[in-house]
PDB file of C-alpha atoms in Angstrom:
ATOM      1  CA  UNK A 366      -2.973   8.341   6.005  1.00 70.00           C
ATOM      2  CA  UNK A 367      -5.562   5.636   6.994  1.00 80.00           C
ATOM      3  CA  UNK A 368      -5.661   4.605  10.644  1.00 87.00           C
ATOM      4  CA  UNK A 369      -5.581   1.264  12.128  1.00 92.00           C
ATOM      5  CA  UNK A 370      -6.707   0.390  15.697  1.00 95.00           C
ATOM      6  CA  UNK A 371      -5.080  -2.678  17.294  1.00 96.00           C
ATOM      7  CA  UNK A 372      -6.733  -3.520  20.615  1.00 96.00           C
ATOM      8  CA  UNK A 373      -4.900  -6.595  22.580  1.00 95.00           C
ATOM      9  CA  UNK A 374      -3.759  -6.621  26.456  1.00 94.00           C
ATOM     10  CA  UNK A 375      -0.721  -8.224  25.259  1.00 93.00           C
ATOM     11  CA  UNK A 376       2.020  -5.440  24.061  1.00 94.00           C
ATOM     12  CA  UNK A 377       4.484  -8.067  22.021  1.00 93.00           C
ATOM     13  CA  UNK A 378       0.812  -8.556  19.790  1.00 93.00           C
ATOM     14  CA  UNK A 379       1.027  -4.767  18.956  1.00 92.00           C
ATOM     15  CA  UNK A 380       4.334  -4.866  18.451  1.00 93.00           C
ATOM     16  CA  UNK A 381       4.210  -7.719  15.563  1.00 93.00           C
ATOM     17  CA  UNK A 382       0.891  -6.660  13.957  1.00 92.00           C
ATOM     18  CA  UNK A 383       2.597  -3.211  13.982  1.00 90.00           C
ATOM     19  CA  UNK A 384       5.647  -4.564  12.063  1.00 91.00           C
ATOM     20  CA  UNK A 385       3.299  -6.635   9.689  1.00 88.00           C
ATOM     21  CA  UNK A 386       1.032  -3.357   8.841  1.00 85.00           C
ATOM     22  CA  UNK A 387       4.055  -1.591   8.280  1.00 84.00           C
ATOM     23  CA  UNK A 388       4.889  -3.375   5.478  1.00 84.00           C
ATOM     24  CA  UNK A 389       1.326  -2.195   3.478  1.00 83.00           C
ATOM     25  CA  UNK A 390       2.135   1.477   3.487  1.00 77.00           C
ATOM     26  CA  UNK A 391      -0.200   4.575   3.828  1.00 76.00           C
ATOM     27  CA  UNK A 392      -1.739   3.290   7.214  1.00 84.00           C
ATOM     28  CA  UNK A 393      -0.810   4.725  10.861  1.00 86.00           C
ATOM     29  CA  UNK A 394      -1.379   2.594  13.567  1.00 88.00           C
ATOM     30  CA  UNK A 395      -3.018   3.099  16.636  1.00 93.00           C
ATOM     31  CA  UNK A 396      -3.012   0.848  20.570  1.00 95.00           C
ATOM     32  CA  UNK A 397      -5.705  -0.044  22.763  1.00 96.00           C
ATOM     33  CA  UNK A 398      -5.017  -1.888  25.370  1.00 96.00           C
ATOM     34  CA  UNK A 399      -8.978  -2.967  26.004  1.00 95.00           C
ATOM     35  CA  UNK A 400     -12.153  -2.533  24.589  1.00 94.00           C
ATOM     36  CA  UNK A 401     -13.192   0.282  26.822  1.00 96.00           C
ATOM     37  CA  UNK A 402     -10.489   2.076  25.862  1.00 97.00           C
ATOM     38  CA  UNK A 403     -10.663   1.506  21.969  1.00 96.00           C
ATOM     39  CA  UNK A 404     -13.525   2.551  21.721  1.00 96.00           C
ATOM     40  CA  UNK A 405     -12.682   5.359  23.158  1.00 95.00           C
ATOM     41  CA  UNK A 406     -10.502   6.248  21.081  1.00 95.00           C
ATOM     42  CA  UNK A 407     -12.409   5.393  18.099  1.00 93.00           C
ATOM     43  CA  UNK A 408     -14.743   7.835  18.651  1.00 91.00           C
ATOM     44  CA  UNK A 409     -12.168  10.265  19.265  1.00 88.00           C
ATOM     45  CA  UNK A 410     -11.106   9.741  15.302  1.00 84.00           C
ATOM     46  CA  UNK A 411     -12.776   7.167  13.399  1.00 85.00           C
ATOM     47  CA  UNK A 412     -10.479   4.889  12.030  1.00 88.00           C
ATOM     48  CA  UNK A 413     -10.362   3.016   8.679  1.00 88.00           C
ATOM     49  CA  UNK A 414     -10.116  -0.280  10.151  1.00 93.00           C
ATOM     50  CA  UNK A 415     -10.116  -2.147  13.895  1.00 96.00           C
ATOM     51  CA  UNK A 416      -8.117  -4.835  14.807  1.00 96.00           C
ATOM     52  CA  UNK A 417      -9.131  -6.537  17.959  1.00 96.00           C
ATOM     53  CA  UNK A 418      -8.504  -9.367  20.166  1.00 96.00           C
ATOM     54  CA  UNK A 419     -11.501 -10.809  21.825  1.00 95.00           C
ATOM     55  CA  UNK A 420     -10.169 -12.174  25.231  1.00 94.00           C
ATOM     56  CA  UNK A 421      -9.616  -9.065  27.191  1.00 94.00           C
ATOM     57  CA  UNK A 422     -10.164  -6.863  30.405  1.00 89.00           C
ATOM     58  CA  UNK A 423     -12.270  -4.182  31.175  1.00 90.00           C
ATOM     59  CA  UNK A 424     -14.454  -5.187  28.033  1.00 94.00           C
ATOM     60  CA  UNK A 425     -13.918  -8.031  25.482  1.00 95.00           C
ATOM     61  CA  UNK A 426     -13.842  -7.829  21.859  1.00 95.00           C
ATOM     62  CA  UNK A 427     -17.054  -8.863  21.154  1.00 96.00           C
ATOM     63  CA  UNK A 428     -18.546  -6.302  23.406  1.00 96.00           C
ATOM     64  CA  UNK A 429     -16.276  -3.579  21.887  1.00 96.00           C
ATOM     65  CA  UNK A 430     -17.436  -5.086  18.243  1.00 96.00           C
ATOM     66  CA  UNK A 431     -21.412  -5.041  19.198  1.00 95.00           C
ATOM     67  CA  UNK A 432     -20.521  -1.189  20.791  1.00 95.00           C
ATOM     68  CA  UNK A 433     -19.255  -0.328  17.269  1.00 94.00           C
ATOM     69  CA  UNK A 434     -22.254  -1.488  15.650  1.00 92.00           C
ATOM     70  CA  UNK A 435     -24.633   0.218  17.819  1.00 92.00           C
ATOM     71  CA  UNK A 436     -22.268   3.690  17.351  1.00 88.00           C
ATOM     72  CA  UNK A 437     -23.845   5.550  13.771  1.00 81.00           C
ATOM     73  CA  UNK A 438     -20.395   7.502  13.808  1.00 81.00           C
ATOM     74  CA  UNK A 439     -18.378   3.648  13.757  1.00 86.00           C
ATOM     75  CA  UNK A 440     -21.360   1.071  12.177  1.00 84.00           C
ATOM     76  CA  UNK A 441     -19.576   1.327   8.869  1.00 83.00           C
ATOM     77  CA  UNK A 442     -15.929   0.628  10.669  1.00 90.00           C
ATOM     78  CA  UNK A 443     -14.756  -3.009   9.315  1.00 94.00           C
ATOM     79  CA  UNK A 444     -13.530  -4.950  12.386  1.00 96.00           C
ATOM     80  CA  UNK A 445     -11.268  -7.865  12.314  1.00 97.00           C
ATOM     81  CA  UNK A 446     -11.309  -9.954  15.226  1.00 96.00           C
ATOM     82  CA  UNK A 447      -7.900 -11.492  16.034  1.00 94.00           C
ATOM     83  CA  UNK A 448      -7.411 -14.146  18.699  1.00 92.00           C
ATOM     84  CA  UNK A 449      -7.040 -17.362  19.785  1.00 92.00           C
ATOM     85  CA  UNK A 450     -10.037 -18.766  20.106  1.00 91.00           C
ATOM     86  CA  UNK A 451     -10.502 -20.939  17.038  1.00 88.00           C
ATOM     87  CA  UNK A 452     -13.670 -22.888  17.500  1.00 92.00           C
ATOM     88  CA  UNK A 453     -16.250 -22.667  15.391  1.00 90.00           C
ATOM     89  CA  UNK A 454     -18.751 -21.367  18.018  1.00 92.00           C
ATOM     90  CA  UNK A 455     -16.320 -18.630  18.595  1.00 91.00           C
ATOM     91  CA  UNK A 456     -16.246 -18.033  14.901  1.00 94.00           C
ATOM     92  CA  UNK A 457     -20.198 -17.524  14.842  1.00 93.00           C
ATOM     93  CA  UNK A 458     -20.380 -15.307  18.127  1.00 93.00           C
ATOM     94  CA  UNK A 459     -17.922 -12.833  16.511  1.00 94.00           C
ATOM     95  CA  UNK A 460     -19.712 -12.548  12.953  1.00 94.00           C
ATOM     96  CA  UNK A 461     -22.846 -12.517  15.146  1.00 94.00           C
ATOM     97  CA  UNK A 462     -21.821  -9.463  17.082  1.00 93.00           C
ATOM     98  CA  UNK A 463     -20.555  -7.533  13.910  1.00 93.00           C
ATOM     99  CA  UNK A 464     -16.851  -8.562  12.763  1.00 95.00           C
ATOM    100  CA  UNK A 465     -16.531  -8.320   9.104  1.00 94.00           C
ATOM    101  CA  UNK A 466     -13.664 -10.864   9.537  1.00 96.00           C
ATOM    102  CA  UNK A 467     -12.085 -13.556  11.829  1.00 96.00           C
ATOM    103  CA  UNK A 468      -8.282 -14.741  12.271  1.00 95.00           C
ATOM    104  CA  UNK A 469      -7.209 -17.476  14.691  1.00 95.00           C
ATOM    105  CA  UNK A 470      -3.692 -17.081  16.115  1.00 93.00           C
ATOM    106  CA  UNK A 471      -0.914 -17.973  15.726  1.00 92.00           C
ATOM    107  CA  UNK A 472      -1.639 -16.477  12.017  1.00 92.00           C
ATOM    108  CA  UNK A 473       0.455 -16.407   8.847  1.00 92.00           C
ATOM    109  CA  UNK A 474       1.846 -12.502   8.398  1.00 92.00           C
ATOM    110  CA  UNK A 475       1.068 -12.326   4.763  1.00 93.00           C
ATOM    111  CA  UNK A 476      -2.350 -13.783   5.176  1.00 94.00           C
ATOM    112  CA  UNK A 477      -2.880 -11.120   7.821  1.00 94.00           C
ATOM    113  CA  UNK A 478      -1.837  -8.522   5.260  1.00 94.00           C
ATOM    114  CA  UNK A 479      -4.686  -9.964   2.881  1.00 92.00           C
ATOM    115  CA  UNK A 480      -7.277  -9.804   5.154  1.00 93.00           C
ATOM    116  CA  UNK A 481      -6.027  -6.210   6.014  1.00 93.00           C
ATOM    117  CA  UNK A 482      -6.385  -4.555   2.271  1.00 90.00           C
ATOM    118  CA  UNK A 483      -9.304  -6.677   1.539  1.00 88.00           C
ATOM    119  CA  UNK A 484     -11.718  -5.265   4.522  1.00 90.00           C
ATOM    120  CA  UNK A 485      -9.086  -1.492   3.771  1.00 85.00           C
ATOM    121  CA  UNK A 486     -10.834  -1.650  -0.185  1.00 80.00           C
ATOM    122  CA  UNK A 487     -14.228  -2.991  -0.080  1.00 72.00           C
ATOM    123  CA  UNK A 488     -14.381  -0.422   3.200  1.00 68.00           C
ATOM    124  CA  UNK A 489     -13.173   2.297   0.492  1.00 59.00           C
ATOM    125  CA  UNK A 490     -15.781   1.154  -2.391  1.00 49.00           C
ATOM    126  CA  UNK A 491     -18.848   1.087   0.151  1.00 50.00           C
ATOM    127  CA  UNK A 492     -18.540   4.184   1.422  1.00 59.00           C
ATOM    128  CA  UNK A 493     -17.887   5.612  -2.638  1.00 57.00           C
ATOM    129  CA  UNK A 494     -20.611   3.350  -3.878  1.00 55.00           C
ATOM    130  CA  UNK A 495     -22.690   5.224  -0.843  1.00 61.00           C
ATOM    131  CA  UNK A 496     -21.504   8.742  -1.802  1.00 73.00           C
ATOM    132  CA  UNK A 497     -19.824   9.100   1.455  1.00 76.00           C
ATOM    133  CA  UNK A 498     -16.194  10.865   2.280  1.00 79.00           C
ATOM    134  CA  UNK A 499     -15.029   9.934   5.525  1.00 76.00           C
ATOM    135  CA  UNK A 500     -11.832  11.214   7.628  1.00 71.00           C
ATOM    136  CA  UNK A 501     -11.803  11.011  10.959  1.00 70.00           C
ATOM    137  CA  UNK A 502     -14.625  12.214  12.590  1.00 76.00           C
ATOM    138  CA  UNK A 503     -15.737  13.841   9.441  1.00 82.00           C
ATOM    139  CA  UNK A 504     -18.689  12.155   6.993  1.00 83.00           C
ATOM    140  CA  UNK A 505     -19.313  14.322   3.834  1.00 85.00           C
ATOM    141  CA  UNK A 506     -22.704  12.787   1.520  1.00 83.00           C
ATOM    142  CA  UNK A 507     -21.592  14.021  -1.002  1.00 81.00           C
ATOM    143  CA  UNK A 508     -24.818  12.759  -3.262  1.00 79.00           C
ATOM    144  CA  UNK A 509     -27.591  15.214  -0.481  1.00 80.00           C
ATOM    145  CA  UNK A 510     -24.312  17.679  -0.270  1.00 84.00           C
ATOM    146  CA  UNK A 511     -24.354  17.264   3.681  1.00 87.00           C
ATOM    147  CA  UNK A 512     -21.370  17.285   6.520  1.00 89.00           C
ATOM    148  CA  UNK A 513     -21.988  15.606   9.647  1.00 87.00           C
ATOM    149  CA  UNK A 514     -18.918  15.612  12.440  1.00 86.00           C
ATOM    150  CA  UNK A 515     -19.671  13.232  14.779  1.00 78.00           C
ATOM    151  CA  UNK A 516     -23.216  12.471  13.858  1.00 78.00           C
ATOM    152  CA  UNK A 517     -23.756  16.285  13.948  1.00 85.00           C
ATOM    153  CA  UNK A 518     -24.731  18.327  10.548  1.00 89.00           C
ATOM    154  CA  UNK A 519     -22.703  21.171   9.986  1.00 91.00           C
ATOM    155  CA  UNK A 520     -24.424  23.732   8.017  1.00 91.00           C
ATOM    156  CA  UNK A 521     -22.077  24.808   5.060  1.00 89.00           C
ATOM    157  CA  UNK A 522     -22.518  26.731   1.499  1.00 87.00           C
ATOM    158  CA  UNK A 523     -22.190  25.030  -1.551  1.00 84.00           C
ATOM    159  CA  UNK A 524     -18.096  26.008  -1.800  1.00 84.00           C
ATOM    160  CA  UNK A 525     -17.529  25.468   1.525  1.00 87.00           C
ATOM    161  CA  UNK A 526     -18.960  22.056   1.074  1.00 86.00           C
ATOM    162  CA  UNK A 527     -16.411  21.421  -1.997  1.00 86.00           C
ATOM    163  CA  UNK A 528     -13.507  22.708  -0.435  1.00 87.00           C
ATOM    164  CA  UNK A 529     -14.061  20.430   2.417  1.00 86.00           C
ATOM    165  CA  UNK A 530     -14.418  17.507   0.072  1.00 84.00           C
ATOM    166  CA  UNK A 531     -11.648  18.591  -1.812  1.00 83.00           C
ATOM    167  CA  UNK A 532      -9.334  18.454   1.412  1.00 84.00           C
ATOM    168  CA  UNK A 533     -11.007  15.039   2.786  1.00 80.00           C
ATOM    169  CA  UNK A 534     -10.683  13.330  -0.267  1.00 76.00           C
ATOM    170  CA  UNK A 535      -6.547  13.551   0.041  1.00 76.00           C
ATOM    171  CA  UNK A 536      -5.716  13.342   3.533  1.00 69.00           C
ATOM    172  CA  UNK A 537      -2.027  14.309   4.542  1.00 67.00           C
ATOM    173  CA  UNK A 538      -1.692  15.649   1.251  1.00 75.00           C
ATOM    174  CA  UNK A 539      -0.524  19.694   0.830  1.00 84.00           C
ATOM    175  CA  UNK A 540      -2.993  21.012  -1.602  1.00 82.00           C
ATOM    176  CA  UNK A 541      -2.214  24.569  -3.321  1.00 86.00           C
ATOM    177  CA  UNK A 542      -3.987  27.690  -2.635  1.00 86.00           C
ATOM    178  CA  UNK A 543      -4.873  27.697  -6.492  1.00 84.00           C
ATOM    179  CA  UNK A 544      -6.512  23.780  -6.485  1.00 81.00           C
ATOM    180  CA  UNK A 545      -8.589  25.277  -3.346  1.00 79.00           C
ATOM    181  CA  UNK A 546      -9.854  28.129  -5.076  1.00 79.00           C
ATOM    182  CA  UNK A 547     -10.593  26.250  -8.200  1.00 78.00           C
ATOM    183  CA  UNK A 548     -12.047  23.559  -6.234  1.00 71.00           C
ATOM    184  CA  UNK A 549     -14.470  26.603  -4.499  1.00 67.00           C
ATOM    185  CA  UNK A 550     -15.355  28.105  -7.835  1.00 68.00           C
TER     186      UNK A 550
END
């Protein structure tokens, strides 16, 4: 299950972006209250997708978005920058500091959902066009046949390396004992 990572200081925002995300399936969504502590807790577990208001305290989306940019475990993170400043100026200083997208509020739901499984698939396709397996905190190239967890190789053997792929590739799936050890062999 993918995760999402809403950050807004007002609660009845996670509440209906919650209720709208629900309705795509397959995604678990996660709260930040501000920038600081999103990013936080996105590099606590990398998650598939960020969601973030830019008028906040402690530290403003934008910040938070150029801090995800500058963060090799989270450059590849799409961000979608949510709020409700809709002039165009605004518009530029978010794609300027790194958001792959931009939604004024009050926004349409289904539009919302759009946005979400457009930035959710071309997110997928760069990182399989790249040879890269991400979950979490976990990056597997799997064209040099290296694991890094959180920017740091792990040395593994050549089985270890496809069982881990193997298991990374399905998240929150149960996988067999017998798929493992074929998947080792």
């Amino acid at each position: 299950m993918r995760k999402i990572l809403l950050v807004d200081d007002e609660p009845a925002i996670h509440t209906l972006v919650s209720a709208i995300v629900s309705v795509i399936g397959d995604l678990e969504f996660v709260s930040a209250f501000n920038g600081r502590e999103a990013l936080a807790k996105a590099r606590a577990e990398v998650p598939a997708l960020i969601i973030s208001d830019v008028s906040m305290p402690d530290m403003d989306g934008l910040t938070l978005c150029r801090s995800v940019r500058e963060d090799p475990a989270l450059e590849a993170t799409p961000v979608l920058l949510l709020t409700a400043r809709g002039e165009s100026q605004d518009k530029y200083s978010g794609f300027l500091q790194g958001a792959d997208d931009y939604l004024v509020k009050p926004f349409d739901a289904t539009e919302l959902q759009f946005r979400i499984k457009a930035l959710l698939r071309r997110s997928t396709a760069v990182d399989a066009a790249a040879g890269l397996v991400k979950d979490g905190r976990l990056t597997l190239d799997t064209k040099r046949y290296t694991a890094l967890f959180d920017g740091q190789e792990i040395r593994l053997t050549g089985s270890e390396f496809a069982i881990l792929r193997f298991l990374a590739e399905r998240p929150g799936q149960v996988v067999s004992v017998e798929a493992l050890l074929t998947e080792a062999l």
